[in-house]
Short mmCIF file of C-alpha atoms in Angstrom, two decimals:
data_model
loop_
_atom_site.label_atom_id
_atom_site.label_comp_id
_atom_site.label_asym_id
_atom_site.label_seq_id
_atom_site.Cartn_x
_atom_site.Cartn_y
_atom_site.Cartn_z
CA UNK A 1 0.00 0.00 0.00
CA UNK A 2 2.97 2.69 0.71
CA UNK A 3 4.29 1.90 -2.90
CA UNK A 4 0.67 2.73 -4.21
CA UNK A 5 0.82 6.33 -2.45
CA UNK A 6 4.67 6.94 -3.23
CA UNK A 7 3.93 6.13 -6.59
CA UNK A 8 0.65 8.19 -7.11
CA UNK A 9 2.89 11.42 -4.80
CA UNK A 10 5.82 10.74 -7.25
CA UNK A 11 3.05 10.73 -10.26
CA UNK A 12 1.81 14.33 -8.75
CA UNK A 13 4.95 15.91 -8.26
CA UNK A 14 5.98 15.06 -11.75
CA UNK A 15 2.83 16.29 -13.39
CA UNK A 16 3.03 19.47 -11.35
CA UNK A 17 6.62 20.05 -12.28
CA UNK A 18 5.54 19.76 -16.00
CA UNK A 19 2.58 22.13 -15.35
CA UNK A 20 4.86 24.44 -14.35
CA UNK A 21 8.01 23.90 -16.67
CA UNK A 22 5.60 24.76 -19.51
CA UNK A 23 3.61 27.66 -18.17
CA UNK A 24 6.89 29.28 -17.68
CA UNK A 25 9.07 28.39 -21.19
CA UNK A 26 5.57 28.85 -23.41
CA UNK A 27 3.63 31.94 -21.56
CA UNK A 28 2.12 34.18 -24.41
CA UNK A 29 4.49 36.86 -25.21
CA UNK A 30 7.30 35.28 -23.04
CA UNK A 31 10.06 33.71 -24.64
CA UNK A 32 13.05 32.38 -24.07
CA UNK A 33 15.44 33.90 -26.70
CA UNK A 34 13.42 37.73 -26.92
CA UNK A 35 13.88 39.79 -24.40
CA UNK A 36 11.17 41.30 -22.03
CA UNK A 37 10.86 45.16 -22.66
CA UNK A 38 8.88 47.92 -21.13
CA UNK A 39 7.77 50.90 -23.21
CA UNK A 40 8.00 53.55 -20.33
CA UNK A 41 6.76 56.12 -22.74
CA UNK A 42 3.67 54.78 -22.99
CA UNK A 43 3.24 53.89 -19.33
CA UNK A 44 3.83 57.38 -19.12
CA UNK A 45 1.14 58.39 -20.68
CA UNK A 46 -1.01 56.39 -19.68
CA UNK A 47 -0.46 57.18 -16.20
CA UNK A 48 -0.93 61.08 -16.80
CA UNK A 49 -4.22 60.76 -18.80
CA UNK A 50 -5.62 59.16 -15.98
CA UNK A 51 -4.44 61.56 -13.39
CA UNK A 52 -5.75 64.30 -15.84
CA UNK A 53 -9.24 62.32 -15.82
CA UNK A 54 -9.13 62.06 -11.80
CA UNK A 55 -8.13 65.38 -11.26
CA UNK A 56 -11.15 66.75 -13.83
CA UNK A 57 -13.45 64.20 -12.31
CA UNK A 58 -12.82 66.26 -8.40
CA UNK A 59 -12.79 69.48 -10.82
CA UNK A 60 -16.47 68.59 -11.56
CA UNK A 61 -17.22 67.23 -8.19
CA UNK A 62 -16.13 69.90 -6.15
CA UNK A 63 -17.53 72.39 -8.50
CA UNK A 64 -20.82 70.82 -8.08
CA UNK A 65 -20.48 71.04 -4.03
CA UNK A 66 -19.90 74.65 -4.57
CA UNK A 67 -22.61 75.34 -6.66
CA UNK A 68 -25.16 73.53 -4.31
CA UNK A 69 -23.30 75.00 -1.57
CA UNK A 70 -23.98 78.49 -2.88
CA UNK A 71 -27.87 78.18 -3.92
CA UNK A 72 -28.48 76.83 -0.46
CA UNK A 73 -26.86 79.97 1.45
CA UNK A 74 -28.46 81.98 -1.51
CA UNK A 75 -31.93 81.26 0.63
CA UNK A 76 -30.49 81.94 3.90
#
């Protein structure tokens, strides 16, 4: 019975070992022989349209607090 289990452990390890051999030598986009490259440009960009959107986004928000702000106190 204990050769049945180190067999079928043995049989597990092996198959996970595969598993993982080939999700890391034949990822999408992730070769051995080309190298990995980030365009920081782009990141770049990326990052400050989305800063410019979050910034205009509490633009609008905060301008909308004011404006409700001021047609409350306008009854006051």
């Amino acid at each position: 019975m204990k050769i049945v289990f180190r067999t079928l452990r043995l049989c597990g390890e092996l198959l996970l070992f595969f598993c993982f051999f080939v999700s890391i030598c034949f990822l999408p986009g992730v070769y051995a022989d080309e190298p990995f490259e980030l365009d920081f440009d782009s990141l770049l960009q990326e990052q400050e349209s989305e800063y410019q959107s979050a910034k205009q986004r509490q633009f609008d928000f905060g301008g909308s607090i004011q404006a409700t702000w001021a047609l409350d106190t306008k009854d006051d």
